[in-house]
Short mmCIF file of C-alpha atoms and ligand atoms in Angstrom, two decimals:
data_model
loop_
_atom_site.label_atom_id
_atom_site.label_comp_id
_atom_site.label_asym_id
_atom_site.label_seq_id
_atom_site.Cartn_x
_atom_site.Cartn_y
_atom_site.Cartn_z
CA MET A 1 -79.06 2.59 -19.01
CA THR A 2 -80.45 5.67 -21.24
CA LEU A 3 -78.55 8.10 -23.13
CA THR A 4 -78.22 10.33 -19.97
CA ARG A 5 -76.81 13.46 -21.90
CA ARG A 6 -79.03 16.65 -20.65
CA SER A 7 -81.52 16.94 -23.76
CA VAL A 8 -80.78 20.29 -26.17
CA LEU A 9 -81.47 22.62 -29.06
CA ALA A 10 -84.69 24.25 -29.31
CA GLY A 11 -83.75 26.58 -25.83
CA GLY A 12 -83.38 23.78 -24.05
CA ALA A 13 -80.35 24.33 -22.44
CA ALA A 14 -81.79 25.37 -19.06
CA CYS A 15 -79.77 23.06 -16.85
CA LEU A 16 -76.26 24.19 -17.92
CA VAL A 17 -74.22 23.35 -15.50
CA ALA A 18 -71.29 23.10 -17.02
CA PRO A 19 -68.16 23.93 -15.29
CA TRP A 20 -64.91 25.81 -16.64
CA GLN A 21 -62.48 23.12 -16.53
CA TRP A 22 -60.54 21.39 -19.24
CA LEU A 23 -61.38 17.25 -19.69
CA GLY A 24 -58.98 15.94 -22.13
CA ALA A 25 -58.81 12.81 -23.87
CA ALA A 26 -55.48 10.36 -23.59
CA SER A 27 -52.40 12.49 -23.93
CA PRO A 28 -50.73 12.61 -27.26
CA VAL A 29 -48.23 9.38 -27.22
CA ALA A 30 -45.43 10.41 -29.95
CA PRO A 31 -43.40 7.26 -30.97
CA GLN A 32 -40.15 8.23 -31.93
CA ALA A 33 -39.05 8.29 -36.02
CA ALA A 34 -37.72 4.61 -37.13
CA ARG A 35 -34.28 4.57 -37.84
CA GLY A 36 -32.76 2.47 -40.73
CA THR A 37 -34.66 -0.69 -41.10
CA ALA A 38 -37.58 -1.39 -38.64
CA PRO A 39 -35.88 -0.82 -35.19
CA ALA A 40 -38.00 -1.81 -32.22
CA PRO A 41 -40.55 0.18 -32.07
CA ASP A 42 -40.77 3.17 -28.65
CA LEU A 43 -44.65 3.04 -28.95
CA VAL A 44 -46.62 -0.14 -27.98
CA LEU A 45 -50.24 -0.19 -27.64
CA THR A 46 -51.37 -3.40 -25.37
CA PRO A 47 -54.79 -4.38 -26.24
CA GLY A 48 -56.16 -5.98 -22.41
CA PRO A 49 -58.70 -6.00 -20.04
CA ALA A 50 -59.63 -2.40 -17.91
CA THR A 51 -62.13 -1.12 -15.66
CA LEU A 52 -62.98 2.79 -16.32
CA GLN A 53 -65.81 5.09 -15.17
CA LEU A 54 -66.99 5.44 -18.30
CA ALA A 55 -70.65 5.51 -16.64
CA PRO A 56 -71.64 8.61 -14.47
CA PRO A 57 -70.23 8.52 -11.15
CA ASP A 58 -73.64 7.46 -9.83
CA TYR A 59 -72.80 3.88 -11.84
CA PRO A 60 -70.56 1.40 -10.98
CA ALA A 61 -67.47 1.38 -13.21
CA THR A 62 -67.12 -0.51 -16.75
CA ASP A 63 -65.05 -3.60 -17.67
CA VAL A 64 -63.73 -2.64 -20.92
CA TRP A 65 -61.17 -3.84 -22.94
CA ALA A 66 -58.85 -0.85 -24.03
CA TYR A 67 -55.48 0.07 -25.83
CA ASN A 68 -52.68 0.83 -22.73
CA GLY A 69 -55.91 1.01 -20.11
CA ALA A 70 -57.29 4.18 -21.91
CA VAL A 71 -60.89 5.13 -23.77
CA PRO A 72 -60.26 5.55 -26.20
CA GLY A 73 -56.78 4.51 -26.65
CA PRO A 74 -53.90 7.05 -26.80
CA GLU A 75 -54.11 9.76 -28.84
CA LEU A 76 -51.14 8.73 -31.64
CA ARG A 77 -50.04 12.40 -33.32
CA LEU A 78 -47.16 12.88 -35.96
CA LYS A 79 -46.08 15.05 -38.72
CA GLN A 80 -47.20 14.18 -42.10
CA GLY A 81 -44.24 12.47 -43.79
CA ALA A 82 -43.40 11.13 -40.31
CA GLU A 83 -42.22 7.05 -40.24
CA PHE A 84 -44.81 5.31 -38.07
CA SER A 85 -43.76 2.55 -35.71
CA ALA A 86 -45.46 0.69 -32.66
CA ARG A 87 -46.04 -2.59 -31.39
CA LEU A 88 -49.07 -4.78 -30.93
CA THR A 89 -48.32 -6.79 -27.67
CA ASN A 90 -51.50 -8.83 -27.39
CA GLY A 91 -52.90 -8.68 -23.66
CA LEU A 92 -56.47 -9.81 -24.49
CA SER A 93 -57.00 -13.60 -24.07
CA GLN A 94 -57.80 -14.15 -27.85
CA ASP A 95 -56.42 -13.21 -30.83
CA THR A 96 -56.48 -10.17 -32.08
CA THR A 97 -54.54 -7.26 -35.15
CA ILE A 98 -54.52 -3.56 -35.56
CA HIS A 99 -56.13 -2.09 -38.57
CA TRP A 100 -55.24 1.57 -39.29
CA HIS A 101 -58.55 3.00 -40.74
CA GLY A 102 -57.90 5.09 -43.68
CA VAL A 103 -54.12 5.31 -43.76
CA ARG A 104 -52.37 4.37 -46.99
CA LEU A 105 -49.84 1.57 -46.12
CA PRO A 106 -48.36 -1.34 -47.59
CA ILE A 107 -50.46 -4.48 -47.71
CA GLY A 108 -48.34 -6.21 -44.81
CA MET A 109 -49.32 -3.47 -42.56
CA ASP A 110 -53.08 -3.38 -42.99
CA GLY A 111 -53.95 -5.51 -40.03
CA VAL A 112 -56.21 -7.97 -41.65
CA PRO A 113 -55.78 -11.39 -40.49
CA GLY A 114 -55.56 -13.90 -43.23
CA ALA A 115 -54.75 -11.07 -46.02
CA SER A 116 -52.17 -9.03 -44.31
CA GLN A 117 -50.78 -11.01 -41.36
CA ALA A 118 -51.21 -13.82 -38.98
CA PRO A 119 -53.35 -13.26 -36.00
CA VAL A 120 -51.26 -11.90 -33.09
CA GLN A 121 -52.20 -14.65 -30.22
CA PRO A 122 -52.53 -13.75 -26.49
CA GLY A 123 -49.19 -12.11 -25.00
CA GLY A 124 -47.51 -12.18 -28.98
CA SER A 125 -46.72 -8.89 -30.60
CA PHE A 126 -46.38 -7.79 -34.18
CA ASP A 127 -44.80 -4.70 -35.26
CA TYR A 128 -45.94 -1.95 -37.60
CA HIS A 129 -44.05 0.35 -39.54
CA PHE A 130 -45.03 2.43 -42.64
CA THR A 131 -44.95 6.12 -43.73
CA LEU A 132 -47.58 8.80 -42.91
CA ARG A 133 -48.28 9.76 -46.54
CA ASP A 134 -51.16 11.72 -46.08
CA ALA A 135 -52.36 14.52 -43.13
CA GLY A 136 -55.77 13.92 -41.69
CA THR A 137 -57.40 12.32 -39.42
CA PHE A 138 -57.42 8.64 -38.72
CA TRP A 139 -58.02 5.72 -35.94
CA TYR A 140 -57.01 2.45 -35.10
CA HIS A 141 -58.68 -0.46 -34.10
CA PRO A 142 -58.70 -4.33 -34.25
CA HIS A 143 -59.41 -6.13 -37.36
CA MET A 144 -60.50 -9.60 -35.90
CA ALA A 145 -63.93 -10.29 -34.03
CA SER A 146 -64.04 -6.58 -34.77
CA ALA A 147 -68.25 -6.52 -33.45
CA GLU A 148 -67.02 -7.34 -29.90
CA GLN A 149 -63.46 -6.37 -30.11
CA VAL A 150 -64.52 -2.68 -31.27
CA ALA A 151 -67.68 -2.43 -28.72
CA ARG A 152 -65.89 -3.59 -26.41
CA GLY A 153 -63.58 -0.43 -26.40
CA LEU A 154 -60.77 -1.23 -28.53
CA SER A 155 -60.19 1.79 -31.17
CA GLY A 156 -58.19 5.11 -30.54
CA PRO A 157 -57.44 8.09 -32.55
CA LEU A 158 -54.22 8.34 -34.97
CA ILE A 159 -53.75 12.06 -36.14
CA VAL A 160 -51.54 13.44 -38.38
CA GLU A 161 -50.56 16.84 -39.13
CA GLU A 162 -49.87 19.17 -42.15
CA ALA A 163 -46.47 20.74 -41.89
CA ASP A 164 -48.09 24.00 -41.74
CA ALA A 165 -51.05 24.21 -39.29
CA PRO A 166 -53.57 26.20 -39.66
CA ASP A 167 -55.01 29.22 -38.10
CA ILE A 168 -56.46 27.89 -34.91
CA ASP A 169 -56.77 28.51 -31.76
CA ALA A 170 -57.24 24.72 -30.72
CA ASP A 171 -56.81 21.27 -32.57
CA VAL A 172 -59.62 18.83 -30.80
CA THR A 173 -60.01 15.49 -31.28
CA LEU A 174 -63.70 14.18 -30.59
CA VAL A 175 -63.86 11.00 -30.77
CA LEU A 176 -67.97 9.95 -30.44
CA ASP A 177 -68.99 6.18 -29.29
CA ASP A 178 -72.21 4.39 -28.33
CA TRP A 179 -71.80 1.56 -25.76
CA ARG A 180 -74.73 -1.35 -25.19
CA MET A 181 -74.94 -0.86 -21.13
CA THR A 182 -76.92 -3.03 -18.50
CA GLU A 183 -78.55 -1.44 -15.67
CA THR A 184 -74.81 -1.46 -13.92
CA ALA A 185 -73.04 0.00 -17.06
CA GLN A 186 -71.54 -3.26 -17.83
CA ILE A 187 -71.00 -3.56 -21.61
CA HIS A 188 -73.89 -5.76 -22.63
CA ASP A 189 -72.23 -9.33 -23.82
CA SER A 190 -75.43 -9.85 -26.52
CA PHE A 191 -72.74 -9.94 -29.40
CA GLY A 192 -73.82 -11.21 -32.67
CA ALA A 193 -77.55 -11.27 -31.50
CA PHE A 194 -79.66 -12.22 -34.14
CA HIS A 195 -81.39 -9.06 -34.30
CA ASP A 196 -78.27 -6.89 -34.34
CA LEU A 197 -76.74 -8.93 -37.03
CA SER A 198 -79.89 -8.63 -39.56
CA HIS A 199 -81.09 -5.08 -38.70
CA ALA A 200 -79.59 -2.03 -38.03
CA GLY A 201 -76.35 -3.46 -36.14
CA ARG A 202 -75.38 -3.28 -32.17
CA LEU A 203 -76.86 0.03 -31.38
CA GLY A 204 -76.14 1.19 -27.78
CA ASN A 205 -77.39 3.09 -24.91
CA TYR A 206 -74.88 5.41 -24.20
CA VAL A 207 -73.34 7.34 -26.10
CA THR A 208 -69.47 8.96 -25.17
CA VAL A 209 -67.16 11.27 -26.46
CA ASN A 210 -63.62 10.95 -25.29
CA GLY A 211 -64.88 7.88 -22.57
CA ARG A 212 -67.30 10.46 -21.46
CA ASP A 213 -70.88 11.11 -21.30
CA ASP A 214 -70.44 15.08 -20.30
CA TRP A 215 -67.31 16.12 -22.71
CA THR A 216 -66.85 19.56 -22.01
CA ARG A 217 -63.94 22.27 -23.38
CA ALA A 218 -63.63 25.70 -21.94
CA VAL A 219 -63.09 28.21 -24.59
CA HIS A 220 -63.05 31.62 -26.10
CA SER A 221 -65.73 34.07 -27.30
CA GLY A 222 -64.85 33.85 -30.88
CA ALA A 223 -62.15 31.45 -30.63
CA ARG A 224 -62.27 28.83 -33.96
CA LEU A 225 -61.22 25.36 -33.10
CA ARG A 226 -60.28 22.30 -35.40
CA LEU A 227 -62.67 19.43 -34.47
CA ARG A 228 -61.54 16.06 -35.47
CA LEU A 229 -64.69 13.83 -34.97
CA VAL A 230 -64.30 10.17 -35.51
CA ASN A 231 -67.38 7.84 -35.43
CA THR A 232 -65.83 4.27 -33.46
CA ALA A 233 -69.17 2.96 -32.68
CA THR A 234 -70.17 -0.23 -34.60
CA ALA A 235 -73.40 0.95 -35.82
CA ARG A 236 -74.83 4.16 -34.70
CA VAL A 237 -75.07 7.39 -37.47
CA PHE A 238 -74.60 10.17 -35.59
CA ARG A 239 -76.24 13.41 -36.74
CA LEU A 240 -74.77 16.96 -35.08
CA ARG A 241 -75.98 19.99 -35.15
CA PRO A 242 -74.09 23.02 -33.70
CA ARG A 243 -75.73 25.68 -31.78
CA ASP A 244 -73.77 29.26 -31.41
CA MET A 245 -71.13 28.08 -33.54
CA VAL A 246 -70.42 27.95 -37.08
CA LEU A 247 -69.16 24.37 -38.41
CA TRP A 248 -66.74 24.76 -41.61
CA VAL A 249 -66.37 21.22 -43.04
CA VAL A 250 -62.66 21.08 -44.15
CA ALA A 251 -61.89 17.48 -44.48
CA LEU A 252 -63.99 14.49 -44.55
CA ASP A 253 -62.18 10.92 -44.08
CA GLY A 254 -58.88 12.58 -43.64
CA MET A 255 -59.06 14.31 -46.98
CA PRO A 256 -59.34 18.22 -47.59
CA LEU A 257 -62.09 19.26 -49.18
CA GLU A 258 -61.24 22.07 -52.04
CA THR A 259 -63.67 24.47 -50.48
CA PRO A 260 -64.53 24.55 -46.99
CA GLN A 261 -68.08 24.58 -46.35
CA ILE A 262 -70.27 25.31 -43.65
CA MET A 263 -72.56 22.93 -42.36
CA ASP A 264 -75.72 22.94 -40.19
CA GLU A 265 -75.73 18.77 -39.83
CA LEU A 266 -73.26 16.59 -39.72
CA VAL A 267 -73.92 13.09 -40.73
CA LEU A 268 -71.37 10.95 -39.16
CA GLY A 269 -71.64 6.92 -40.01
CA PRO A 270 -69.22 4.77 -38.09
CA ALA A 271 -65.98 4.53 -39.06
CA GLN A 272 -66.33 8.20 -40.65
CA ARG A 273 -64.20 11.52 -39.63
CA ILE A 274 -65.45 14.60 -40.50
CA ASP A 275 -62.63 17.92 -39.65
CA VAL A 276 -64.40 21.50 -38.91
CA MET A 277 -62.87 24.75 -38.10
CA ALA A 278 -65.31 25.51 -35.64
CA ASP A 279 -66.38 29.66 -34.97
CA ILE A 280 -67.25 29.68 -31.23
CA GLN A 281 -70.23 32.50 -31.40
CA ALA A 282 -71.55 32.20 -28.38
CA ASP A 283 -70.92 35.49 -26.22
CA PRO A 284 -68.52 35.43 -22.93
CA ASN A 285 -70.01 33.40 -20.02
CA GLY A 286 -72.47 31.40 -22.50
CA GLU A 287 -71.76 28.05 -23.76
CA ALA A 288 -71.78 26.81 -27.65
CA LEU A 289 -73.08 23.25 -27.92
CA LEU A 290 -72.80 20.10 -30.58
CA ALA A 291 -75.47 18.13 -30.18
CA SER A 292 -77.14 14.67 -31.92
CA VAL A 293 -80.13 14.43 -33.47
CA GLU A 294 -81.89 11.40 -32.67
CA ARG A 295 -85.55 10.45 -34.19
CA ASP A 296 -86.45 10.33 -30.56
CA ALA A 297 -84.37 13.06 -28.81
CA SER A 298 -81.47 15.10 -28.88
CA PHE A 299 -79.23 15.40 -26.51
CA VAL A 300 -75.28 17.47 -26.32
CA VAL A 301 -72.27 15.12 -27.23
CA ALA A 302 -69.88 18.51 -26.56
CA ALA A 303 -69.93 21.35 -24.52
CA PHE A 304 -68.08 24.71 -25.01
CA PRO A 305 -68.53 27.40 -22.01
CA THR A 306 -67.04 30.55 -23.35
CA GLY A 307 -64.49 32.70 -21.74
CA PRO A 308 -63.71 36.67 -22.54
CA LYS A 309 -63.58 37.27 -26.08
CA ALA A 310 -60.35 35.80 -28.24
CA ARG A 311 -60.13 38.59 -30.66
CA ALA A 312 -61.52 41.86 -31.60
CA ALA A 313 -62.55 41.44 -35.26
CA ALA A 314 -63.83 37.21 -36.48
CA ARG A 315 -61.42 35.56 -38.86
CA PRO A 316 -62.17 35.44 -42.26
CA ALA A 317 -63.91 32.16 -44.06
CA PRO A 318 -61.15 29.42 -43.12
CA ARG A 319 -58.71 28.31 -46.07
CA ALA A 320 -58.71 24.59 -47.48
CA LEU A 321 -55.95 22.51 -45.92
CA PRO A 322 -53.52 21.56 -48.39
CA PRO A 323 -54.55 18.22 -50.42
CA ASN A 324 -52.78 15.24 -49.96
CA ALA A 325 -51.51 13.83 -53.23
CA LEU A 326 -54.15 11.52 -54.15
CA PRO A 327 -53.79 9.47 -57.33
CA ALA A 328 -55.74 10.87 -60.56
CA LEU A 329 -59.26 9.06 -61.52
CA ASP A 330 -59.06 8.24 -64.93
CA LEU A 331 -63.37 7.16 -65.44
CA LYS A 332 -63.13 6.89 -69.02
CA ARG A 333 -60.84 4.08 -69.23
CA ALA A 334 -62.26 2.56 -65.95
CA ARG A 335 -63.22 -0.57 -65.49
CA LYS A 336 -66.86 -0.52 -64.00
CA VAL A 337 -68.17 -3.48 -61.89
CA ALA A 338 -71.47 -4.07 -59.68
CA LEU A 339 -71.99 -4.54 -56.10
CA VAL A 340 -75.58 -5.76 -55.30
CA MET A 341 -76.18 -5.62 -51.72
CA ASP A 342 -78.65 -7.69 -50.48
CA GLY A 343 -80.62 -9.24 -47.32
CA GLY A 344 -81.55 -8.46 -43.52
CA ALA A 345 -84.65 -7.74 -42.13
CA MET A 346 -87.94 -7.21 -44.00
CA ARG A 347 -85.84 -8.37 -47.30
CA GLY A 348 -84.94 -11.51 -46.33
CA LEU A 349 -81.76 -13.66 -48.38
CA SER A 350 -83.82 -16.16 -50.02
CA SER A 351 -80.55 -17.89 -51.05
CA ALA A 352 -76.67 -17.04 -50.95
CA ARG A 353 -73.35 -18.79 -51.49
CA TYR A 354 -71.12 -19.08 -48.01
CA LYS A 355 -68.03 -21.03 -48.00
CA GLY A 356 -68.48 -22.35 -51.03
CA GLN A 357 -71.93 -23.92 -51.02
CA GLN A 358 -75.25 -22.27 -52.07
CA MET A 359 -77.62 -22.24 -48.63
CA ASP A 360 -81.08 -21.35 -48.31
CA MET A 361 -82.32 -18.60 -46.02
CA ARG A 362 -82.25 -20.81 -42.77
CA ALA A 363 -79.20 -22.55 -43.54
CA LEU A 364 -77.84 -19.01 -43.83
CA ALA A 365 -79.84 -17.94 -40.70
CA THR A 366 -78.18 -20.60 -38.55
CA ALA A 367 -74.86 -19.99 -39.77
CA GLY A 368 -74.77 -16.52 -38.75
CA GLN A 369 -75.16 -15.08 -41.89
CA PHE A 370 -77.84 -12.22 -43.32
CA TRP A 371 -76.19 -10.12 -45.70
CA ALA A 372 -74.63 -10.83 -49.02
CA PHE A 373 -72.72 -8.88 -52.26
CA ASN A 374 -73.59 -10.29 -55.30
CA GLY A 375 -75.29 -13.00 -53.77
CA GLN A 376 -72.17 -14.49 -51.81
CA ALA A 377 -72.05 -13.99 -47.98
CA GLY A 378 -69.08 -13.61 -46.10
CA MET A 379 -65.48 -13.55 -48.18
CA SER A 380 -65.38 -15.13 -51.37
CA ASP A 381 -62.58 -17.02 -53.11
CA ALA A 382 -62.23 -14.74 -56.00
CA PRO A 383 -62.50 -11.29 -55.27
CA LEU A 384 -64.96 -8.63 -56.60
CA ALA A 385 -62.25 -7.74 -58.86
CA ASP A 386 -59.05 -7.56 -60.02
CA VAL A 387 -57.44 -4.16 -60.71
CA ALA A 388 -53.97 -3.53 -61.86
CA VAL A 389 -51.71 -0.53 -60.26
CA GLY A 390 -52.75 2.74 -61.80
CA GLU A 391 -55.86 1.22 -62.96
CA THR A 392 -59.38 3.31 -62.30
CA LEU A 393 -62.22 1.10 -60.78
CA ARG A 394 -65.96 2.18 -60.87
CA ILE A 395 -68.03 -0.29 -58.55
CA GLY A 396 -71.98 0.68 -58.65
CA ILE A 397 -73.43 -0.18 -55.63
CA GLU A 398 -76.63 -0.95 -54.89
CA ASN A 399 -78.47 -1.38 -51.73
CA ARG A 400 -81.41 -3.85 -52.16
CA THR A 401 -81.66 -3.60 -48.58
CA ALA A 402 -83.79 -1.94 -45.90
CA PHE A 403 -80.75 -0.48 -44.21
CA ALA A 404 -78.16 2.04 -44.53
CA HIS A 405 -74.69 0.91 -44.69
CA ALA A 406 -71.22 2.35 -44.24
CA GLN A 407 -69.06 0.62 -46.69
CA HIS A 408 -65.24 0.89 -46.39
CA LEU A 409 -62.87 0.36 -48.69
CA HIS A 410 -59.14 -0.31 -47.40
CA GLY A 411 -56.15 1.14 -48.55
CA HIS A 412 -57.54 3.60 -50.91
CA HIS A 413 -59.63 6.66 -50.90
CA PHE A 414 -62.68 6.63 -53.28
CA ARG A 415 -64.69 9.74 -55.01
CA ALA A 416 -68.34 9.31 -55.56
CA VAL A 417 -69.40 9.65 -59.02
CA GLU A 418 -72.56 11.27 -59.19
CA ALA A 419 -74.62 12.94 -62.01
CA GLU A 420 -72.69 14.30 -65.10
CA GLY A 421 -69.53 12.60 -63.96
CA HIS A 422 -69.50 14.94 -61.08
CA LEU A 423 -67.12 13.41 -58.43
CA GLY A 424 -67.70 13.44 -54.59
CA PRO A 425 -65.09 14.17 -51.84
CA TRP A 426 -62.56 12.23 -51.31
CA ARG A 427 -63.78 9.03 -48.52
CA ASP A 428 -62.39 6.24 -47.61
CA THR A 429 -66.00 5.36 -45.74
CA ILE A 430 -69.47 6.00 -47.62
CA LEU A 431 -72.72 5.92 -46.29
CA VAL A 432 -75.23 4.49 -48.57
CA ALA A 433 -79.12 5.02 -47.28
CA GLN A 434 -81.36 2.45 -47.92
CA GLY A 435 -82.51 1.43 -51.62
CA GLU A 436 -80.08 3.82 -52.55
CA THR A 437 -77.92 3.37 -55.45
CA ARG A 438 -74.24 4.55 -55.85
CA GLU A 439 -71.20 4.58 -58.08
CA ILE A 440 -67.66 5.16 -56.55
CA ALA A 441 -64.32 5.32 -58.20
CA PHE A 442 -60.95 4.66 -57.25
CA THR A 443 -57.54 4.19 -58.59
CA ALA A 444 -55.41 1.14 -57.37
CA GLU A 445 -52.21 2.28 -55.88
CA GLU A 446 -50.51 -0.91 -53.61
CA PRO A 447 -50.45 -4.31 -54.74
CA GLY A 448 -52.70 -6.45 -52.34
CA ASP A 449 -55.81 -7.90 -51.44
CA TRP A 450 -57.64 -5.33 -49.79
CA MET A 451 -60.97 -5.26 -47.83
CA PHE A 452 -64.14 -3.84 -48.41
CA HIS A 453 -66.73 -4.23 -46.72
CA CYS A 454 -69.77 -2.63 -43.95
CA HIS A 455 -68.36 -0.93 -41.05
CA MET A 456 -71.77 -1.58 -39.41
CA LEU A 457 -69.32 -4.22 -37.97
CA SER A 458 -72.51 -6.92 -37.25
CA HIS A 459 -73.40 -6.39 -40.87
CA GLN A 460 -69.48 -7.61 -41.54
CA MET A 461 -69.67 -10.02 -39.40
CA ALA A 462 -73.03 -11.48 -40.85
CA GLY A 463 -71.98 -11.53 -44.38
CA MET A 464 -71.16 -7.99 -45.75
CA MET A 465 -68.00 -8.08 -46.78
CA THR A 466 -65.76 -8.94 -50.06
CA TRP A 467 -62.22 -8.02 -51.32
CA ILE A 468 -60.26 -6.27 -54.42
CA ARG A 469 -57.00 -7.59 -55.64
CA VAL A 470 -54.62 -5.16 -56.98
CA ILE A 471 -51.85 -6.38 -59.15
CU1 C2O B 1 -61.94 0.32 -40.03
CU2 C2O B 1 -61.57 -3.12 -42.24
O1 C2O B 1 -62.22 -1.50 -41.26
CU1 CU B 2 -74.04 -2.55 -43.19
#
């Protein structure tokens, strides 16, 4: 299959047939607040096999793995400060866990087998309970065999609403995914193919938004939508451009910007989120579009056909969302550690440590390992750093590979340290381009062993992971 959605931009809107209809995501599921200590959760998430019409109607339905039979999984929507409580019951024929990506929580709820909890076996269950400290756009996915489990469809959005909703006409979650499909719209079972492991990851050939390739939402001309964009793809970096709408970026990876910023292009690496206020500029009976701009083509990811005008006057610039209370950074006293990324095609690893042994390139490749952090492929016995609660750590990341990597830190948000100590926005996942050097800083908050890994999940599988111990 190829990316089938109609091509766009530069006046390519000739073939528009978007109907006036509401094609929504799975309906929100709001678990009840936990009372006392850990009652049985009302919300149950069951990953298991399902068959869904992901491809256009002239293709067969696709066998996927899905939470509660839906792709993406149910949208979990709660208020900031609420107690979150969910039971995972494993309907797969292999072990799994759930990781709540970007959520600050105790290590025992982080979903990493080995560091946080035991794997949940087929038929088994595990209860997750934590307080939602931050408002924002988050998501959940398995943290076992994730290069396969996520790519087969296991992921869903977790939305935490601010106490006071911003002034908008609609709040819309757009989960972007990228599938590698066969000619009969089945998920290609080439998981762990060496070419993907050693190059840009498992890039797909079919893009969906909320599980569809023709996601459309009817809006009023002049409406302001809050779009919550989530990239659940395991490798694809989306570059999104608007047509006939203005995009104000208000939050990255769940954390509000101090000042909303108009952007002409949004770059969304794997696992990243962007919240934008989208002001629809298309006239009535027109259409605003969000398109993905690829090297070889661009295609529509979301269409907003317009009805009558929403209001007489346009809204003023959106206000910043209320900030979440993140721990301050102390750059001056911060300890510094270096993280050198090596490996991959075009820059092969000559040797690295793996499972306690120094190995040459051949032996590493045989073991499916193509990447290393500081000369170590896969998890090391010792952490990248030990930090005390309250201590700020600066990590210098040097990407010596020929590929971009989406580095994700569990349990904490960080800021990039730019020239002259200027700090970038808070994030939990940062794209580090090929050949680039970046520095990030965070203040340790929760004791535990927190993973720090590439969210191009084939890269993680092939060695790009480490961990930080907070004591
Ligand atoms: Cu979104 Cu370690 O993961
Ligand atoms: Cu990577």
